[in-house]
Short mmCIF file of C-alpha atoms in Angstrom, two decimals:
data_model
loop_
_atom_site.label_atom_id
_atom_site.label_comp_id
_atom_site.label_asym_id
_atom_site.label_seq_id
_atom_site.Cartn_x
_atom_site.Cartn_y
_atom_site.Cartn_z
CA MET A 1 8.06 37.81 14.86
CA LEU A 2 7.10 36.30 18.24
CA LEU A 3 3.44 36.30 17.20
CA ASP A 4 4.36 34.44 14.00
CA LEU A 5 6.22 31.82 16.02
CA LEU A 6 3.30 31.39 18.39
CA GLU A 7 0.99 30.74 15.45
CA ILE A 8 3.10 27.84 14.15
CA PRO A 9 1.33 24.59 15.18
CA ARG A 10 3.31 22.37 17.49
CA VAL A 11 3.87 18.86 16.13
CA ARG A 12 3.89 16.32 18.96
CA GLY A 13 4.84 13.49 16.68
CA VAL A 14 4.34 9.79 17.34
CA ALA A 15 7.20 7.33 17.68
CA ASP A 16 7.49 3.79 18.99
CA ARG A 17 9.94 2.41 21.54
CA GLN A 18 12.52 1.93 18.80
CA HIS A 19 12.24 5.68 17.97
CA ARG A 20 10.67 5.02 14.58
CA ARG A 21 8.72 8.20 13.83
CA ILE A 22 5.40 7.99 12.01
CA GLU A 23 5.24 10.08 8.85
CA TYR A 24 3.34 7.86 6.40
CA LEU A 25 -0.40 7.20 6.71
CA ARG A 26 -2.03 4.27 4.95
CA LEU A 27 -5.74 4.91 5.26
CA SER A 28 -8.15 2.15 4.27
CA LEU A 29 -11.37 3.70 2.98
CA THR A 30 -13.39 0.48 2.83
CA LYS A 31 -13.22 -3.26 3.40
CA ALA A 32 -15.12 -3.81 0.17
CA CYS A 33 -13.33 -5.01 -2.95
CA SER A 34 -14.62 -6.18 -6.31
CA MET A 35 -12.00 -8.95 -6.39
CA ARG A 36 -11.43 -11.98 -4.19
CA CYS A 37 -7.71 -12.54 -4.65
CA VAL A 38 -6.59 -15.96 -3.41
CA TYR A 39 -4.01 -14.54 -0.97
CA CYS A 40 -6.11 -11.62 0.26
CA ARG A 41 -9.78 -12.31 0.81
CA PRO A 42 -11.34 -15.65 1.84
CA ARG A 43 -14.04 -16.78 -0.58
CA GLN A 44 -16.60 -17.04 2.20
CA LEU A 45 -15.86 -13.60 3.65
CA ASN A 46 -18.68 -11.08 3.36
CA HIS A 47 -18.45 -7.55 4.66
CA PRO A 48 -21.14 -6.72 7.24
CA ARG A 49 -23.50 -3.93 6.26
CA GLY A 50 -23.96 -0.97 8.55
CA GLU A 51 -20.44 -1.09 9.93
CA PRO A 52 -19.10 2.36 10.97
CA MET A 53 -17.08 3.97 8.21
CA LEU A 54 -15.26 7.28 8.04
CA SER A 55 -17.18 9.94 6.11
CA PRO A 56 -15.37 12.31 3.72
CA ASP A 57 -15.51 15.04 6.38
CA GLU A 58 -14.09 12.68 9.01
CA VAL A 59 -11.33 11.56 6.64
CA GLU A 60 -10.38 15.18 6.06
CA ARG A 61 -10.39 16.06 9.77
CA LEU A 62 -8.39 12.96 10.67
CA VAL A 63 -5.74 13.50 8.00
CA ARG A 64 -5.51 17.21 8.82
CA HIS A 65 -4.87 16.40 12.48
CA LEU A 66 -2.28 13.77 11.60
CA VAL A 67 -0.47 16.24 9.33
CA GLU A 68 -0.61 19.22 11.67
CA SER A 69 -0.11 17.51 15.04
CA VAL A 70 1.58 14.17 14.39
CA GLY A 71 3.87 14.94 11.46
CA VAL A 72 2.36 12.81 8.68
CA ARG A 73 3.53 13.98 5.25
CA LYS A 74 2.65 11.09 2.97
CA VAL A 75 -0.83 9.59 2.55
CA ARG A 76 -1.86 6.47 0.65
CA LEU A 77 -5.54 5.56 0.22
CA THR A 78 -6.09 1.80 0.35
CA GLY A 79 -8.81 -0.80 0.91
CA GLY A 80 -10.32 -3.27 0.13
CA ASP A 81 -10.34 -1.14 -2.93
CA PRO A 82 -10.86 2.63 -2.60
CA THR A 83 -12.73 2.75 -5.92
CA CYS A 84 -15.63 0.95 -4.23
CA ARG A 85 -16.37 4.25 -2.47
CA LYS A 86 -18.79 6.37 -4.53
CA ASP A 87 -17.43 9.45 -2.74
CA LEU A 88 -13.79 8.67 -3.57
CA VAL A 89 -13.25 11.74 -5.77
CA GLU A 90 -14.58 13.98 -3.00
CA ILE A 91 -12.30 12.31 -0.45
CA VAL A 92 -9.27 12.78 -2.70
CA GLU A 93 -10.14 16.44 -3.23
CA ARG A 94 -10.48 17.03 0.51
CA VAL A 95 -7.19 15.30 1.39
CA ALA A 96 -5.29 16.92 -1.48
CA GLY A 97 -6.39 20.32 -0.20
CA ILE A 98 -4.69 19.84 3.17
CA ASP A 99 -1.56 21.95 3.44
CA GLY A 100 1.33 19.68 4.37
CA VAL A 101 0.31 16.56 2.43
CA ALA A 102 3.38 16.26 0.24
CA ASP A 103 2.46 12.98 -1.44
CA LEU A 104 -1.05 11.62 -2.05
CA ALA A 105 -1.23 8.16 -3.62
CA MET A 106 -3.70 5.29 -3.97
CA THR A 107 -3.54 1.51 -4.33
CA THR A 108 -6.23 -0.06 -6.52
CA ASN A 109 -7.13 -3.14 -8.52
CA ALA A 110 -7.83 -0.73 -11.45
CA LEU A 111 -11.04 -2.45 -12.56
CA THR A 112 -12.79 0.93 -12.88
CA LEU A 113 -9.74 3.15 -13.20
CA ASP A 114 -10.38 3.74 -16.90
CA LYS A 115 -13.32 5.93 -15.85
CA LEU A 116 -11.85 7.34 -12.63
CA ALA A 117 -8.25 8.16 -13.52
CA MET A 118 -8.84 11.62 -14.94
CA PRO A 119 -11.39 12.75 -12.27
CA LEU A 120 -9.01 11.57 -9.55
CA LYS A 121 -6.08 13.40 -11.12
CA ARG A 122 -8.13 16.59 -11.33
CA ALA A 123 -9.14 16.16 -7.69
CA GLY A 124 -5.47 16.11 -6.67
CA LEU A 125 -4.35 12.45 -6.63
CA GLY A 126 -0.66 12.23 -7.41
CA ARG A 127 0.05 8.61 -8.31
CA VAL A 128 -1.23 5.04 -8.17
CA ASN A 129 -0.07 1.52 -7.42
CA ILE A 130 -2.00 -1.11 -9.36
CA SER A 131 -2.32 -4.75 -8.33
CA LEU A 132 -1.61 -7.11 -11.23
CA ASP A 133 -0.43 -10.67 -10.59
CA THR A 134 -0.75 -12.22 -14.04
CA LEU A 135 -1.23 -11.42 -17.73
CA ASP A 136 -2.95 -14.72 -18.48
CA PRO A 137 -6.74 -14.11 -18.65
CA GLU A 138 -7.71 -17.54 -17.28
CA ARG A 139 -5.18 -17.38 -14.46
CA PHE A 140 -6.29 -13.82 -13.70
CA ALA A 141 -9.89 -14.99 -13.29
CA ALA A 142 -8.79 -17.91 -11.11
CA MET A 143 -6.60 -15.74 -8.87
CA THR A 144 -9.00 -12.80 -8.51
CA GLY A 145 -12.45 -14.33 -8.98
CA VAL A 146 -13.13 -11.78 -11.75
CA ASP A 147 -12.81 -11.97 -15.52
CA GLY A 148 -11.29 -8.51 -15.59
CA LEU A 149 -7.79 -8.49 -17.06
CA THR A 150 -8.85 -6.34 -20.04
CA ARG A 151 -10.36 -3.75 -17.69
CA VAL A 152 -7.21 -3.63 -15.54
CA LEU A 153 -5.00 -3.07 -18.58
CA ALA A 154 -7.38 -0.31 -19.70
CA GLY A 155 -7.09 1.20 -16.22
CA ILE A 156 -3.29 1.20 -16.47
CA ASP A 157 -3.47 3.02 -19.80
CA ALA A 158 -5.96 5.53 -18.37
CA ALA A 159 -3.66 6.23 -15.43
CA ILE A 160 -0.78 6.83 -17.84
CA ASP A 161 -2.90 9.19 -19.94
CA ALA A 162 -4.07 11.07 -16.84
CA GLY A 163 -0.52 11.57 -15.59
CA LEU A 164 -0.91 9.59 -12.35
CA ARG A 165 2.81 8.94 -12.19
CA PRO A 166 4.91 7.22 -11.12
CA ILE A 167 2.76 4.15 -11.72
CA LYS A 168 3.84 0.95 -9.99
CA LEU A 169 2.47 -2.52 -10.64
CA ASN A 170 2.27 -4.71 -7.53
CA CYS A 171 2.62 -8.45 -8.15
CA VAL A 172 2.37 -10.96 -5.30
CA VAL A 173 4.37 -14.00 -6.39
CA LEU A 174 3.01 -17.48 -5.65
CA ARG A 175 4.95 -20.68 -6.29
CA GLY A 176 3.21 -22.87 -8.86
CA GLU A 177 0.81 -20.06 -9.77
CA ASN A 178 2.35 -16.98 -11.35
CA ASP A 179 6.07 -17.38 -10.57
CA GLY A 180 6.70 -18.17 -14.24
CA GLU A 181 5.23 -14.86 -15.41
CA LEU A 182 7.68 -12.38 -13.96
CA ALA A 183 9.41 -11.85 -17.30
CA SER A 184 6.10 -11.08 -19.02
CA LEU A 185 5.27 -8.48 -16.39
CA ILE A 186 8.71 -6.89 -16.77
CA ARG A 187 8.18 -6.62 -20.53
CA LEU A 188 4.79 -4.98 -19.90
CA ALA A 189 6.54 -2.48 -17.62
CA VAL A 190 9.04 -1.71 -20.39
CA ARG A 191 6.29 -1.17 -22.97
CA ARG A 192 4.27 1.10 -20.65
CA ASP A 193 7.31 2.84 -19.13
CA ILE A 194 6.20 2.02 -15.59
CA GLU A 195 7.69 0.16 -12.62
CA VAL A 196 6.84 -3.39 -11.57
CA ARG A 197 7.35 -4.63 -8.02
CA PHE A 198 7.43 -8.30 -7.06
CA ILE A 199 6.21 -8.97 -3.53
CA GLU A 200 6.88 -11.95 -1.30
CA LEU A 201 3.78 -13.77 -0.06
CA MET A 202 3.10 -13.09 3.61
CA PRO A 203 1.68 -15.69 6.03
CA MET A 204 -1.68 -14.02 6.48
CA GLY A 205 -5.19 -14.42 5.13
CA PRO A 206 -6.45 -17.38 3.08
CA LEU A 207 -3.01 -18.84 2.24
CA ALA A 208 -1.49 -18.61 5.72
CA SER A 209 -1.74 -22.37 6.30
CA THR A 210 -0.03 -23.19 2.98
CA TRP A 211 2.37 -20.25 3.01
CA ALA A 212 5.56 -22.34 3.17
CA GLU A 213 4.75 -24.23 -0.02
CA ARG A 214 3.59 -21.14 -1.95
CA TYR A 215 6.32 -18.75 -0.81
CA VAL A 216 9.02 -17.51 -3.22
CA THR A 217 11.87 -15.39 -1.87
CA ALA A 218 12.95 -12.20 -3.60
CA GLU A 219 16.34 -13.79 -4.30
CA GLN A 220 14.64 -16.75 -6.01
CA MET A 221 12.58 -14.33 -8.10
CA ARG A 222 15.72 -12.56 -9.30
CA ASP A 223 17.52 -15.82 -10.00
CA GLY A 224 14.56 -17.01 -12.08
CA LEU A 225 14.86 -13.97 -14.33
CA SER A 226 18.41 -14.70 -15.54
CA ASP A 227 17.19 -15.65 -19.03
CA THR A 228 15.46 -12.25 -19.33
CA VAL A 229 17.66 -9.83 -17.39
CA ALA A 230 21.29 -9.39 -18.40
CA SER A 231 22.24 -7.16 -15.45
CA TRP A 232 20.79 -5.46 -12.38
CA GLU A 233 21.77 -1.91 -11.48
CA ARG A 234 20.77 -0.95 -7.97
CA VAL A 235 18.86 2.32 -7.62
CA GLY A 236 19.97 3.96 -4.38
CA GLN A 237 22.54 2.64 -1.93
CA ALA A 238 24.31 -0.54 -2.88
CA ASP A 239 23.64 -2.56 0.26
CA SER A 240 20.48 -1.17 1.87
CA PRO A 241 17.08 0.09 0.74
CA ALA A 242 16.41 3.79 0.41
CA LYS A 243 15.13 5.24 3.67
CA HIS A 244 11.57 4.08 4.37
CA ASP A 245 11.27 2.45 0.91
CA ALA A 246 9.96 -1.08 1.26
CA ALA A 247 11.29 -2.09 -2.15
CA ARG A 248 14.84 -2.80 -3.23
CA ARG A 249 14.78 -1.09 -6.60
CA TYR A 250 16.79 -1.81 -9.72
CA LEU A 251 17.22 -0.87 -13.33
CA ALA A 252 16.99 -4.24 -15.06
CA ARG A 253 18.83 -4.32 -18.38
CA LEU A 254 17.26 -7.01 -20.53
CA HIS A 255 19.01 -9.28 -22.98
CA ASP A 256 16.87 -7.79 -25.76
CA GLY A 257 18.09 -4.26 -24.98
CA GLY A 258 15.09 -3.07 -22.97
CA VAL A 259 15.43 -1.40 -19.57
CA ALA A 260 12.85 -1.87 -16.82
CA ARG A 261 12.40 -0.39 -13.36
CA VAL A 262 11.93 -3.37 -11.03
CA GLY A 263 11.46 -3.53 -7.28
CA PHE A 264 11.50 -6.48 -4.89
CA ILE A 265 9.60 -6.28 -1.60
CA SER A 266 10.82 -8.89 0.87
CA PRO A 267 8.90 -8.65 4.15
CA MET A 268 9.79 -12.24 5.03
CA SER A 269 13.29 -12.99 3.72
CA ASP A 270 14.78 -9.55 4.40
CA HIS A 271 12.35 -7.45 6.39
CA PHE A 272 12.56 -3.66 6.57
CA CYS A 273 10.97 -3.28 10.02
CA GLU A 274 13.76 -1.09 11.41
CA GLN A 275 12.86 1.59 8.84
CA CYS A 276 9.07 1.35 9.11
CA ASN A 277 7.44 4.77 9.44
CA ARG A 278 3.87 3.66 8.62
CA LEU A 279 0.59 4.18 10.39
CA ARG A 280 -2.37 2.10 9.25
CA ILE A 281 -5.91 3.17 10.05
CA THR A 282 -8.92 1.28 8.75
CA ALA A 283 -12.27 2.57 7.52
CA ASN A 284 -13.78 2.03 10.98
CA GLY A 285 -10.91 3.71 12.82
CA ASP A 286 -8.85 0.70 13.94
CA VAL A 287 -5.14 1.45 14.36
CA PHE A 288 -2.63 -1.11 13.09
CA PRO A 289 0.98 -0.20 13.98
CA CYS A 290 2.02 -3.20 11.85
CA LEU A 291 0.36 -4.93 8.91
CA MET A 292 1.01 -8.33 10.49
CA ASP A 293 -0.18 -7.46 13.99
CA GLU A 294 -3.56 -7.01 15.66
CA PRO A 295 -5.26 -3.61 15.97
CA ARG A 296 -3.92 -1.71 18.97
CA GLY A 297 -6.58 0.97 19.30
CA ASN A 298 -9.37 2.88 17.58
CA VAL A 299 -9.62 6.60 16.83
CA LEU A 300 -13.23 6.76 15.65
CA SER A 301 -14.80 7.81 18.96
CA ALA A 302 -12.18 10.50 19.60
CA LEU A 303 -12.62 11.79 16.06
CA ARG A 304 -16.41 11.96 16.35
CA ASP A 305 -16.14 13.53 19.79
CA GLY A 306 -13.99 16.28 18.29
CA ASP A 307 -11.09 15.55 20.64
CA PRO A 308 -7.84 15.76 18.62
CA ASP A 309 -5.62 15.24 21.67
CA ALA A 310 -7.41 11.95 22.34
CA ILE A 311 -6.60 10.84 18.78
CA THR A 312 -2.89 11.42 19.36
CA ASP A 313 -3.07 9.75 22.77
CA GLU A 314 -4.65 6.69 21.16
CA LEU A 315 -1.90 6.52 18.55
CA GLU A 316 0.82 6.86 21.18
CA ARG A 317 -0.68 3.99 23.18
CA ALA A 318 -0.92 1.88 20.04
CA TYR A 319 2.67 2.46 19.02
CA ASP A 320 4.03 1.90 22.51
CA GLY A 321 3.36 -1.80 21.94
CA LYS A 322 4.85 -2.08 18.45
CA ALA A 323 7.44 -4.85 18.26
CA ASP A 324 10.95 -4.52 16.84
CA VAL A 325 10.05 -6.98 14.07
CA HIS A 326 6.68 -8.06 12.71
CA PRO A 327 5.14 -11.31 14.04
CA PRO A 328 5.89 -14.53 12.11
CA ILE A 329 2.20 -15.11 11.31
CA ALA A 330 -0.47 -12.45 10.89
CA PRO A 331 -3.96 -12.83 12.41
CA GLY A 332 -5.63 -10.37 10.03
CA VAL A 333 -6.96 -10.31 6.50
CA MET A 334 -5.41 -7.92 3.98
CA THR A 335 -8.71 -6.59 2.63
CA HIS A 336 -9.67 -5.46 6.16
CA ILE A 337 -6.39 -3.70 6.96
CA GLY A 338 -5.20 -2.20 3.68
CA GLY A 339 -1.86 -3.26 2.20
#
């Protein structure tokens, strides 16, 4: 019995000064993305070639260490867009094989998901979030820089067929752009039996300087849906989000009898910083304790030196400086950090 106890790995854990423990890794696999969304990636931004990037083996070793020694249980692969990595299926297979990863998910623009959904499911991916801000083909092209709405819809259907559930659509709402389309996206969610989440614009990236005039609060989004939604039934506690869930989630009962699962993510009007349990690491090893902050360290050298204790030390130093609440304006670009 004593021998068995000695063989159990000790989990140091990482927490910040507010005692928020880190259990959720958001790992960006690449800065590359096949879209140039107006709120995410500046039109003139090009990704430098030859920049250090975690290999599949390094991803596996990093995640294994974070699971076994830090206490991470949930992993989301982000970007850029992870599907830009030709070795994505291998990476998913390696991470899914790590004992202790209870939830493996991915965020994608779904442009190539019609071909990748089934291979990713077979490799061990559990579920996907898909970015979709509009159902109007011309507006889609204007907002993303790609004439790709048909491909995204095909990717959603492929994810459904592959069983990558629950599927959540992520819609960033911009005043004067797509704020009149929320009802259409809810109806799509009803038809596909998936969840849609409406996200407040954050003051970062290309629209930071015009954020105030483009910003729509979650409350305004809900109010604007009164002609479509007859009633909102809160999923979870009545007056606070579920633990560590960024979205306030509802069953929306429509006037036409349909029922949709709808979430509102409000990082600006009603932040959820006190519950944040996220660790963000980029494809080159930068550590972001907060999406809206600067990188506070880098784990790439420690990882390549084979020094797991140095990785944990780097994370502890990074999280020692994490603020109670995110900064009012972010210096970074979403496609570099991973959402």
